[in-house]
Coordinates of N, CA and C in Angstrom, one line a residue:
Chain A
X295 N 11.3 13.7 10.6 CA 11.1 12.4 9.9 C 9.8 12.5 9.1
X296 N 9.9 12.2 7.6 CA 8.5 11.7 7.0 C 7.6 11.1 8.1
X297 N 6.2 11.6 7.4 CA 5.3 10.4 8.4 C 3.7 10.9 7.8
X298 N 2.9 9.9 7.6 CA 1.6 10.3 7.5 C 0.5 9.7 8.9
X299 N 0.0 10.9 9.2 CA -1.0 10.3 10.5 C -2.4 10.0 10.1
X300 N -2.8 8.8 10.6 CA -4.7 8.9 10.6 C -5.2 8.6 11.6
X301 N -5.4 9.9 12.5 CA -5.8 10.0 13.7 C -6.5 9.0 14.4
X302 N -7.8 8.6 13.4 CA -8.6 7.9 14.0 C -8.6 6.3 13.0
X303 N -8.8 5.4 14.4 CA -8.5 3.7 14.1 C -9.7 3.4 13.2
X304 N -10.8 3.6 13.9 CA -11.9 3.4 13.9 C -13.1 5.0 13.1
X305 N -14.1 4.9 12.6 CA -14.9 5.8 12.4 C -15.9 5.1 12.0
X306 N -17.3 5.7 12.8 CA -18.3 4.6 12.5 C -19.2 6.0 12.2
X307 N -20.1 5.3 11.1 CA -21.3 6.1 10.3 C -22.3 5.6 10.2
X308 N -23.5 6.4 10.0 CA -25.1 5.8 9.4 C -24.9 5.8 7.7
X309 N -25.4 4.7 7.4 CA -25.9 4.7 6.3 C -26.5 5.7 5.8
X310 N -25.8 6.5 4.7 CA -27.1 7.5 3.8 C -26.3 9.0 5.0
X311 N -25.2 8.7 5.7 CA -24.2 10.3 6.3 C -23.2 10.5 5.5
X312 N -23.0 11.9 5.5 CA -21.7 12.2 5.0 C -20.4 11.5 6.1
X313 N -19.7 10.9 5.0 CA -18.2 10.3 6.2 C -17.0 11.3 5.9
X314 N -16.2 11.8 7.0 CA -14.7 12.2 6.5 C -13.5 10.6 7.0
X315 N -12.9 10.7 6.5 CA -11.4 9.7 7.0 C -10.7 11.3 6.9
X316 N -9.7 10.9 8.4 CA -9.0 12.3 7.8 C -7.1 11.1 8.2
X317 N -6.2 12.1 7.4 CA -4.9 12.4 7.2 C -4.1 13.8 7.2
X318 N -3.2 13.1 8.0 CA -2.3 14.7 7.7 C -0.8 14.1 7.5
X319 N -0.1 15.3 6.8 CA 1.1 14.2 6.8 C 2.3 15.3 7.1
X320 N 3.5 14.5 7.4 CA 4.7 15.2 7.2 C 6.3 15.0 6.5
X321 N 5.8 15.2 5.3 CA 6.6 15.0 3.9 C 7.1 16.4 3.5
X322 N 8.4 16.5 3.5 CA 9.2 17.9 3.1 C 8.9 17.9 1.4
X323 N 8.8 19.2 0.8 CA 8.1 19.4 -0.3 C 6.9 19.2 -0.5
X324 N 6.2 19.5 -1.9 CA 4.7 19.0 -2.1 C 4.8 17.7 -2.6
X325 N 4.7 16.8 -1.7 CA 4.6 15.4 -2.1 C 2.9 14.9 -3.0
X326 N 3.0 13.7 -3.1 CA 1.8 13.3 -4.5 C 1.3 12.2 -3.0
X327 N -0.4 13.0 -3.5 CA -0.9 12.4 -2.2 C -2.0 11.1 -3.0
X328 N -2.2 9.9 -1.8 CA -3.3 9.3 -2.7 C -4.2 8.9 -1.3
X329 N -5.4 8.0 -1.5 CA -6.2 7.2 -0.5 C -6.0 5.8 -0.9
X330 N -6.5 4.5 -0.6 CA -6.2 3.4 -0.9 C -7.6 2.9 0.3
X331 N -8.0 1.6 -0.4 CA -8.9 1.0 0.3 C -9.2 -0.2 0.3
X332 N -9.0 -1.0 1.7 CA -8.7 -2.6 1.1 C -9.9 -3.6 2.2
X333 N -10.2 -4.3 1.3 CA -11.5 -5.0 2.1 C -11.0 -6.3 2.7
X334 N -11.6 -7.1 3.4 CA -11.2 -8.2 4.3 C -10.3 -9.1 3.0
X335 N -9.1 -9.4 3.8 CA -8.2 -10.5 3.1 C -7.8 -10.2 1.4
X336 N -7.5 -8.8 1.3 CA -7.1 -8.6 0.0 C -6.1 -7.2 -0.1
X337 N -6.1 -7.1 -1.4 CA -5.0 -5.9 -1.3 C -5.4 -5.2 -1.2
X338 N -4.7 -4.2 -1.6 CA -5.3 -2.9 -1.8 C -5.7 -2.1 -3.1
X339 N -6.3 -1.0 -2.9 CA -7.2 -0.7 -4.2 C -6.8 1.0 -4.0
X340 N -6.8 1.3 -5.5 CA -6.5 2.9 -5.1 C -7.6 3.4 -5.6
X341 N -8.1 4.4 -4.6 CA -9.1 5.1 -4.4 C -8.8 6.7 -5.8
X342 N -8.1 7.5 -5.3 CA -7.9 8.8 -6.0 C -6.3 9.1 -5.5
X343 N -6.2 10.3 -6.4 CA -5.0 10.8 -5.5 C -4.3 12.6 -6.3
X344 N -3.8 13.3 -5.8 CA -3.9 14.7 -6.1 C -2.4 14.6 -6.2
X345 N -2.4 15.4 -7.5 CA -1.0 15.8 -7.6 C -0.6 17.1 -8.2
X346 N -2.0 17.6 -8.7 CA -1.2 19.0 -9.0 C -2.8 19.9 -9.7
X347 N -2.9 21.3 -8.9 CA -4.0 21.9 -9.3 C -5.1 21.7 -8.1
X348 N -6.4 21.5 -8.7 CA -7.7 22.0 -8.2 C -7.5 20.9 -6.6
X349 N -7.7 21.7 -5.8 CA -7.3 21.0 -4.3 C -8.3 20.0 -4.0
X350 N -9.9 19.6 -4.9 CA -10.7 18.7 -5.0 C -10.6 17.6 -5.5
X351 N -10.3 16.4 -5.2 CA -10.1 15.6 -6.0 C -11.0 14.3 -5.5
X352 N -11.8 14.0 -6.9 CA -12.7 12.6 -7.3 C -12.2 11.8 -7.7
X353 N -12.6 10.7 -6.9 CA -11.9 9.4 -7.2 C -13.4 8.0 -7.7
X354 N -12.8 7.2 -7.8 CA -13.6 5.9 -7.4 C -15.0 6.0 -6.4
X355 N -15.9 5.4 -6.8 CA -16.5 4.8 -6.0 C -17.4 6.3 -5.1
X356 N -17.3 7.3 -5.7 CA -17.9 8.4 -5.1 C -17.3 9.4 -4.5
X357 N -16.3 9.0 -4.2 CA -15.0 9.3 -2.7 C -14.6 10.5 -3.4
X358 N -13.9 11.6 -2.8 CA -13.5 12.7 -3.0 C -12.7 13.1 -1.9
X359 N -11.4 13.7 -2.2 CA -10.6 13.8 -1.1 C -10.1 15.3 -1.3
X360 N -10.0 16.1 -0.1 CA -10.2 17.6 -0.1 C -8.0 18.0 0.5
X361 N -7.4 18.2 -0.6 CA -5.9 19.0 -0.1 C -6.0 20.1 0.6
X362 N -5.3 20.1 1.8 CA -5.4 21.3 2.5 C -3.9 21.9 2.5
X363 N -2.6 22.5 1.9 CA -1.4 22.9 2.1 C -0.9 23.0 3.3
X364 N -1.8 24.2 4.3 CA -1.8 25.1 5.0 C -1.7 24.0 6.3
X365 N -2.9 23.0 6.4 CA -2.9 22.0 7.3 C -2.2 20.7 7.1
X366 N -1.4 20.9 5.7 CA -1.0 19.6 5.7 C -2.0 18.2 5.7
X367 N -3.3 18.4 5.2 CA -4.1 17.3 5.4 C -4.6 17.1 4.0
X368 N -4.8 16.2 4.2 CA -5.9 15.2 2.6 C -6.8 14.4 3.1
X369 N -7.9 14.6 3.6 CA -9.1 14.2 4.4 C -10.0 13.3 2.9
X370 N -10.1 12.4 3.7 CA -10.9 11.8 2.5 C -12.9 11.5 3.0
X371 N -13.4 11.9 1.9 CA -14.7 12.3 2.0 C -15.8 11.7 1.0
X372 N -17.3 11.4 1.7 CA -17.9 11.4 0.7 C -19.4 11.6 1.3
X373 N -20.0 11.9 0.4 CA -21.2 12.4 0.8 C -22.1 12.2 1.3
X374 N -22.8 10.7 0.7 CA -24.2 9.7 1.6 C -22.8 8.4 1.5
X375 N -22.7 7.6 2.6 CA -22.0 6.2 3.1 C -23.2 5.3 2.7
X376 N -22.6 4.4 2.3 CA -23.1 2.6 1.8 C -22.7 1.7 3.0
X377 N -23.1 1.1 2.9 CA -22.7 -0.3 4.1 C -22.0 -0.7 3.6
X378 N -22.0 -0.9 2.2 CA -20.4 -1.6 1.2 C -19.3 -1.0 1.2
X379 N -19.4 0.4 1.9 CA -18.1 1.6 2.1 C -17.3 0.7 3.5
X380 N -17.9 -0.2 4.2 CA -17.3 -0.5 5.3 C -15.7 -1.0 4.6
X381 N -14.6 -0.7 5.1 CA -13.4 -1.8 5.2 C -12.3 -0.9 5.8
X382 N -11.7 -1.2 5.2 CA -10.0 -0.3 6.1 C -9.2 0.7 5.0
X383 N -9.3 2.2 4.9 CA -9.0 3.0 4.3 C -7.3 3.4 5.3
X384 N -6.4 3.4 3.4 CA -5.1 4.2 4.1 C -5.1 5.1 3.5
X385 N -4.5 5.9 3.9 CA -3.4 7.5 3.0 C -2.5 7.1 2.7
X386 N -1.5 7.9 1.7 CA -0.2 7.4 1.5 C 0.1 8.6 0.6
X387 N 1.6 9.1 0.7 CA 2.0 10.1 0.5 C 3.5 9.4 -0.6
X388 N 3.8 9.8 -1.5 CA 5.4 9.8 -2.1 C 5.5 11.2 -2.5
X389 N 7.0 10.8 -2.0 CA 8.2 11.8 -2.3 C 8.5 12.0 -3.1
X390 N 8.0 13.7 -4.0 CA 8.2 14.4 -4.7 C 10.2 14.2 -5.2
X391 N 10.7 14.1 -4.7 CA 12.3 14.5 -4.5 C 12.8 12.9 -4.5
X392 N 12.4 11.5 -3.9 CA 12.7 10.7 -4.1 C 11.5 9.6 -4.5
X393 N 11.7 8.8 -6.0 CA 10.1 8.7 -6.4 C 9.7 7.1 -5.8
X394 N 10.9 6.5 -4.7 CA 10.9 5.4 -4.4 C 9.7 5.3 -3.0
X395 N 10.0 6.6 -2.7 CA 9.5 6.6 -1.0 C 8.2 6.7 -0.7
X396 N 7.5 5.8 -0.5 CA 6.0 5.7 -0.2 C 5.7 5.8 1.4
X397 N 5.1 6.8 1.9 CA 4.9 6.2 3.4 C 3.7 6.4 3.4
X398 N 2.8 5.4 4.3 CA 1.6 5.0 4.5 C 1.3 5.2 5.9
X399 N -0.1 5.8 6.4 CA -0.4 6.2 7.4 C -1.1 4.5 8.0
X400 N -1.3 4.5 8.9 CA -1.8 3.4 10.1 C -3.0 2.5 9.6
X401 N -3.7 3.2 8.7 CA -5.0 2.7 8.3 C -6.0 3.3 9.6
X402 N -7.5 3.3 8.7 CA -8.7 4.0 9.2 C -9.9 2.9 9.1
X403 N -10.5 2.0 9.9 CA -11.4 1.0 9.4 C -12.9 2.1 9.9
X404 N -13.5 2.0 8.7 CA -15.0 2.6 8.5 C -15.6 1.5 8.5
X405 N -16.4 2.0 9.8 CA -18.1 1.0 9.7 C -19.5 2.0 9.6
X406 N -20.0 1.7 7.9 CA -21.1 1.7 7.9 C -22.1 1.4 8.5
X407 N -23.2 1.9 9.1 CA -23.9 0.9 10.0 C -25.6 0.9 9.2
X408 N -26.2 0.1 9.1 CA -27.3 0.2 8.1 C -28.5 1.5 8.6
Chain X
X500 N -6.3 -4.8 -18.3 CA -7.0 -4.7 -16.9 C -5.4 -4.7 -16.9
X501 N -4.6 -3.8 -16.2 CA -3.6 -4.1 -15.1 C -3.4 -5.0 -14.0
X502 N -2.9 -5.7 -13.8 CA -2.8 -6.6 -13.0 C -1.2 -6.8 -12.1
X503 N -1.2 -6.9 -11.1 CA -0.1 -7.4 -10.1 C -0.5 -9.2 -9.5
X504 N 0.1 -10.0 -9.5 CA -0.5 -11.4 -9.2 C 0.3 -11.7 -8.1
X505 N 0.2 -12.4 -7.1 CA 0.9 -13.0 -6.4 C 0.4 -14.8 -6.2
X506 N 1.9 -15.3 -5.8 CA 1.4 -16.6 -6.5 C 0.7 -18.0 -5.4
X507 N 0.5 -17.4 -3.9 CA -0.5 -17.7 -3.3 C -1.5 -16.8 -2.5
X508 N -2.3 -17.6 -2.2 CA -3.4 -16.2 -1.6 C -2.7 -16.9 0.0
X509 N -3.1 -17.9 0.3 CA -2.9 -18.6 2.0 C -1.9 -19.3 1.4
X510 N -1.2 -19.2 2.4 CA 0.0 -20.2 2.5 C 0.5 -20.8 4.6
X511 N 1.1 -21.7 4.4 CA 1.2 -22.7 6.1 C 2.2 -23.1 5.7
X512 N 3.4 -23.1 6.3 CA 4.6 -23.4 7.0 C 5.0 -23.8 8.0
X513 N 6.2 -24.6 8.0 CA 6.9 -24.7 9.6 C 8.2 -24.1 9.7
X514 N 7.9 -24.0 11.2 CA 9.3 -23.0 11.4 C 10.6 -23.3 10.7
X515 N 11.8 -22.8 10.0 CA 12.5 -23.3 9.7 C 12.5 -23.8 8.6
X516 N 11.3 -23.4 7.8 CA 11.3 -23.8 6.4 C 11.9 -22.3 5.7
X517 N 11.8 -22.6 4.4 CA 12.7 -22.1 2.8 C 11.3 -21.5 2.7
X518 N 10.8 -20.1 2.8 CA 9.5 -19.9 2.5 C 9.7 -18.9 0.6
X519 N 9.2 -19.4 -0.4 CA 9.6 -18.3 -1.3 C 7.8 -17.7 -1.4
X520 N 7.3 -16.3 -1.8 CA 7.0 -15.7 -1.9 C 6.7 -14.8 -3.6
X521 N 6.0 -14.8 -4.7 CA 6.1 -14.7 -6.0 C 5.1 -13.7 -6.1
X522 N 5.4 -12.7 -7.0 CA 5.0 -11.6 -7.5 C 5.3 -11.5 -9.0
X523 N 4.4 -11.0 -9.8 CA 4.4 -11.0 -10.9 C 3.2 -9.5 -11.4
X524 N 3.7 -8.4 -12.5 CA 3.2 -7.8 -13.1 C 3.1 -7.5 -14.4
X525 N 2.3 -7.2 -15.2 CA 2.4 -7.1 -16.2 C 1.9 -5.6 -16.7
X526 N 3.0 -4.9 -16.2 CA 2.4 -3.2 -16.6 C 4.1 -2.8 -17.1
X527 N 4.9 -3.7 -17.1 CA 6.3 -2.7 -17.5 C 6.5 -2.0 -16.5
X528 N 6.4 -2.1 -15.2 CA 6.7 -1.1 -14.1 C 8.3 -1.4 -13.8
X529 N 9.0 -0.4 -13.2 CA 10.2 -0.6 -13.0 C 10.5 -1.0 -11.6
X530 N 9.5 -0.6 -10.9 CA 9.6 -0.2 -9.6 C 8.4 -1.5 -8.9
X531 N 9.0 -2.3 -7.8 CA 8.4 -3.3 -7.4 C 9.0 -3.0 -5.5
X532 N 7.8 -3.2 -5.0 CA 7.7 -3.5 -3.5 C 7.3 -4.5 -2.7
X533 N 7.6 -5.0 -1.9 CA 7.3 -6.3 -1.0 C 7.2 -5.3 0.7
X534 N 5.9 -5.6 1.3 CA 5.2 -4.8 2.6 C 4.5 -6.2 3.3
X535 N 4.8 -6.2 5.0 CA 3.8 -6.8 4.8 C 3.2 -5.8 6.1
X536 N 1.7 -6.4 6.5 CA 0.6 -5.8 7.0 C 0.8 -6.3 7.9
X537 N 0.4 -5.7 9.3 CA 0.3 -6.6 10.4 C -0.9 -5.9 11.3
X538 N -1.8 -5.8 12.3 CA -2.7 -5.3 12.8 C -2.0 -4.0 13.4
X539 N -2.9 -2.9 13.1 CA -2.3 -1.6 14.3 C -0.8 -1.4 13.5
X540 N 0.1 -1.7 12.8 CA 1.4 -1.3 12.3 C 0.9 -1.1 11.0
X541 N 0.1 -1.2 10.3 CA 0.3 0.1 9.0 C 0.6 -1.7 7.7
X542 N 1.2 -1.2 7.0 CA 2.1 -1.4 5.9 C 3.6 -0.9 6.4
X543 N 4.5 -1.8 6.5 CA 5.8 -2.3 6.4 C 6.8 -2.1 5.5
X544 N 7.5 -1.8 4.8 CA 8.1 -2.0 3.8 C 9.6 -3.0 4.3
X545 N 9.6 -4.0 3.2 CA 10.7 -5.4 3.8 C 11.4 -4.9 2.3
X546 N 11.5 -4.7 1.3 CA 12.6 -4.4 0.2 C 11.7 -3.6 -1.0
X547 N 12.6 -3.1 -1.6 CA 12.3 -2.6 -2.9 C 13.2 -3.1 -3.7
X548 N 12.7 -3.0 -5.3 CA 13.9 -2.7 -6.5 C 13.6 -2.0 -7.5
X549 N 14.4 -1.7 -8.1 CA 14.0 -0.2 -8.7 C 14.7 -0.4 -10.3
X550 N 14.8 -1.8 -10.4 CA 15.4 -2.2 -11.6 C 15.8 -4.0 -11.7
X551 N 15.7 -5.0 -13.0 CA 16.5 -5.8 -12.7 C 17.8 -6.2 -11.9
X552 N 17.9 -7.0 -10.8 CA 18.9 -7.3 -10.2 C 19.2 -6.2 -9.5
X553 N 18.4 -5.0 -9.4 CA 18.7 -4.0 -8.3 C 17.6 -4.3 -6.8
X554 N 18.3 -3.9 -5.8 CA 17.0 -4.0 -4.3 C 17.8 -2.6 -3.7
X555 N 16.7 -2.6 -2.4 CA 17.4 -1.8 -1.5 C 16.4 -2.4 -0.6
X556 N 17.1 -2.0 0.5 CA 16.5 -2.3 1.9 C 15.5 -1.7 2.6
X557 N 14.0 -1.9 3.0 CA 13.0 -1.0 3.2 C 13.3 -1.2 4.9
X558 N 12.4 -0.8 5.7 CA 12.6 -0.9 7.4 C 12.3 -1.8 7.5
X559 N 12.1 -2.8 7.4 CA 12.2 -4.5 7.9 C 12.6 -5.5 7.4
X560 N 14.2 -5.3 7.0 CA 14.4 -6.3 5.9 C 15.2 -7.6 6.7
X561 N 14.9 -7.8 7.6 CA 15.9 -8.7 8.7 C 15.0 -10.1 8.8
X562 N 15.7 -11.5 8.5 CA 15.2 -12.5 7.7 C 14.4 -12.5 6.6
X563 N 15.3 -11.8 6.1 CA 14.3 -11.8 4.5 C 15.4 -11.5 3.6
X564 N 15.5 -12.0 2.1 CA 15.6 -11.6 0.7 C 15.4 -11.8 0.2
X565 N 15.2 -10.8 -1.2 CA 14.6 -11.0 -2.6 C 15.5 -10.9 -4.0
X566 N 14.7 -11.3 -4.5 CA 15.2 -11.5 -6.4 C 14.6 -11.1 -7.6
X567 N 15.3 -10.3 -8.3 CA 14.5 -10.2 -9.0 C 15.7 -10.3 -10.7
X568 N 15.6 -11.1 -11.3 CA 15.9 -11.6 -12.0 C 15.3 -11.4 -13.6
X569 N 13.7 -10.9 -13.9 CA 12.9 -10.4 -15.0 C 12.3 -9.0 -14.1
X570 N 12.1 -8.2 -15.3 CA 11.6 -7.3 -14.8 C 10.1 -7.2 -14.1
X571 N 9.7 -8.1 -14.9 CA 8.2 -9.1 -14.2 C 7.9 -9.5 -12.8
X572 N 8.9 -9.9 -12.4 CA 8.9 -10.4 -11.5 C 9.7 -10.6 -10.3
X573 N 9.0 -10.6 -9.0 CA 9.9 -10.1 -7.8 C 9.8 -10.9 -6.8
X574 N 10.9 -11.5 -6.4 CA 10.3 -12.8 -5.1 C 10.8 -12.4 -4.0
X575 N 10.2 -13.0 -3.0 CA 10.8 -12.4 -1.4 C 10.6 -13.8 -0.9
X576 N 11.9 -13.8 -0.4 CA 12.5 -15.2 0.4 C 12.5 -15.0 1.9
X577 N 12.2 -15.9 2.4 CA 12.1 -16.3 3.8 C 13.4 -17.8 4.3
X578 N 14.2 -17.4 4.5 CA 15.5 -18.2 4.5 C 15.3 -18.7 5.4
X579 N 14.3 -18.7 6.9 CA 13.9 -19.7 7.6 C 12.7 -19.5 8.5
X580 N 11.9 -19.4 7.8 CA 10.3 -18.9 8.5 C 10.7 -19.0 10.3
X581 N 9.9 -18.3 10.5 CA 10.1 -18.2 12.1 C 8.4 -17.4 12.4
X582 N 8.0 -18.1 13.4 CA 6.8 -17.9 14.1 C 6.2 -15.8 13.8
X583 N 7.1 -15.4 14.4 CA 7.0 -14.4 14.3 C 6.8 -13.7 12.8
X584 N 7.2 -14.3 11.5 CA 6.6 -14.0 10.2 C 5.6 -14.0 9.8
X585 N 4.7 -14.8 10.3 CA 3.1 -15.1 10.5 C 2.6 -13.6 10.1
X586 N 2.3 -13.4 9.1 CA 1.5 -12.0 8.4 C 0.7 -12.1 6.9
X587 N 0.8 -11.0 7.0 CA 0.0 -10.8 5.5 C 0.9 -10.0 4.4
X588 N 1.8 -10.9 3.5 CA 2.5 -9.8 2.6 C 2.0 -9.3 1.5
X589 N 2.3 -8.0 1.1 CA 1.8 -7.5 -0.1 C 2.7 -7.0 -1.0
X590 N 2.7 -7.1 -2.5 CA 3.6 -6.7 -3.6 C 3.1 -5.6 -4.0
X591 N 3.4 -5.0 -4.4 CA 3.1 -3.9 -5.2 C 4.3 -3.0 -6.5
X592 N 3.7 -2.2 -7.4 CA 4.0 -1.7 -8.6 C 4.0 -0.5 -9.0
X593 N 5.2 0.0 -9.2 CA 4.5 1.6 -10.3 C 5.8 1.6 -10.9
X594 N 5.7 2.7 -11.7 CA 6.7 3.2 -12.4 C 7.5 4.8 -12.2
X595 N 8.6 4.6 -13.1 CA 9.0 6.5 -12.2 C 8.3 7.5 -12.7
X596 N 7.7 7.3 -13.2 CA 6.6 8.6 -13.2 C 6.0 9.4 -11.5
X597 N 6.3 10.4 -11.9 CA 6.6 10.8 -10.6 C 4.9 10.8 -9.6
X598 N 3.7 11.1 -10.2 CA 2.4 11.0 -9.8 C 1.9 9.4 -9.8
X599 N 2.4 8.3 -9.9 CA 1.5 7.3 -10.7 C 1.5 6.9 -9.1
X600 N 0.7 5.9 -9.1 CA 0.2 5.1 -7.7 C 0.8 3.8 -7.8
X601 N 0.6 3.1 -6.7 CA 1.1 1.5 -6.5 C 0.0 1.2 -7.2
X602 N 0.4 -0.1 -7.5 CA -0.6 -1.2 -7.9 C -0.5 -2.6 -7.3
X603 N -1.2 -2.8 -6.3 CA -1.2 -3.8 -5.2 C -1.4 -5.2 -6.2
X604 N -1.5 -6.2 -4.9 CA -1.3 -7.5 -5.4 C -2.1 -8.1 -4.5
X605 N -3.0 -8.8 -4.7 CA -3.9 -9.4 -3.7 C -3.8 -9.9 -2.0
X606 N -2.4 -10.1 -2.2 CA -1.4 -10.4 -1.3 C -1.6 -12.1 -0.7
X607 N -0.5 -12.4 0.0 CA -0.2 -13.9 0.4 C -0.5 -13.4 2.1
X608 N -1.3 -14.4 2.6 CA -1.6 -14.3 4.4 C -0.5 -15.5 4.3
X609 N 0.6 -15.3 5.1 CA 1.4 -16.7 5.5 C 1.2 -17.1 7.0
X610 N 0.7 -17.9 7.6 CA 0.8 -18.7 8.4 C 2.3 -19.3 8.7
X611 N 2.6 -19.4 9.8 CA 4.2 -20.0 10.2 C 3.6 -21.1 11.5
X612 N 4.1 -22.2 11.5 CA 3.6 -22.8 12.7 C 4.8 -23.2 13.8

């Protein structure tokens, strides 16, 4: 069965640390990967997303999210964390082969801590 | 600016009411989704449509359906709110372009009492 995992519910950081959010997924073919990030009582916002070529991908807001084939992961990353980075980060994967199918991992809430 | 709207932010109901639910985009997307959120379960998917007057059924589509009638716009009906609806729905957009992203909608928190 499709499925994207985000291990962890929770990830808490210092202000001014490098953060990872990580993802892994299991989507048959090379599906089109993205991050999304949504703050208290609103939608969602798309961060970046990789779909073909350099396995580094810059998004928004600083964030940079690293494709791994081999592990199946798209770990999302950024260098020094903001206290304003706090809210609830998803992954989300569609289906190369059907362009309808979005699956979305559990969500990951980051707290910045000052 | 791209935009997806939805046409309340909070909304409060009673059980057993006609709940309708309004989405509206202005990107020409073909492709429209209705999800809702609930704590610890992710994003949901309750219908898609993939064209005027076309839907399909996502994994939760049970007391629910939708309309879509302009290509603009996508409604999700609640044919008799029930306690257990009590969430946060969200709309979303893209097109068949096979890389493009959703484009979310601020989304409606419904209250059911």
């Amino acid at each position: 069965a499709q499925s994207v995992a985000q291990p962890e519910d929770q990830v808490n950081v210092a202000e001014g640390n490098p953060l990872t959010v990580k993802c892994t997924y299991s989507v048959s073919g090379n599906p089109y990967l993205f991050w999304y990030v949504q703050y208290p009582n609103r939608g969602l916002q798309f961060l970046l997303k990789y779909i073909t070529g350099d396995n580094l991908v810059k998004g928004s807001y600083g964030f940079e999210a690293e494709f791994n084939k081999s592990q199946t992961s798209f770990h999302l990353k950024k260098p020094s964390a903001l206290v304003s980075d706090s809210a609830l980060y998803f992954c989300a994967v569609r289906d190369r082969d059907n362009f309808n199918k979005f699956y979305f991992g559990s969500g990951t809430k980051l707290n910045v801590k000052p | 600016d791209v935009k997806v709207t939805q046409s309340s932010r909070y909304l409060v109901k009673r059980t057993g009411e006609k709940v309708f639910l309004e989405c509206v985009q202005d990107m020409d997307h073909e492709n429209m989704f209705w999800y809702r959120q609930d704590p610890g379960l992710g994003l949901r998917l309750i219908y898609f449509s993939y064209d005027v007057k076309m839907k399909e059924k996502g994994d939760i589509p049970e007391g629910y359906s939708v309309s879509r009638e302009k290509k603009e716009r996508f409604s999700l009906i609640l044919e008799s709110a029930s306690t257990n609806q009590t969430s946060m729905y969200l709309c979303a957009s893209t097109n068949w372009t096979s890389g493009t992203e959703q484009f979310f909608g601020p989304g409606t928190r419904l209250t059911v009492l």
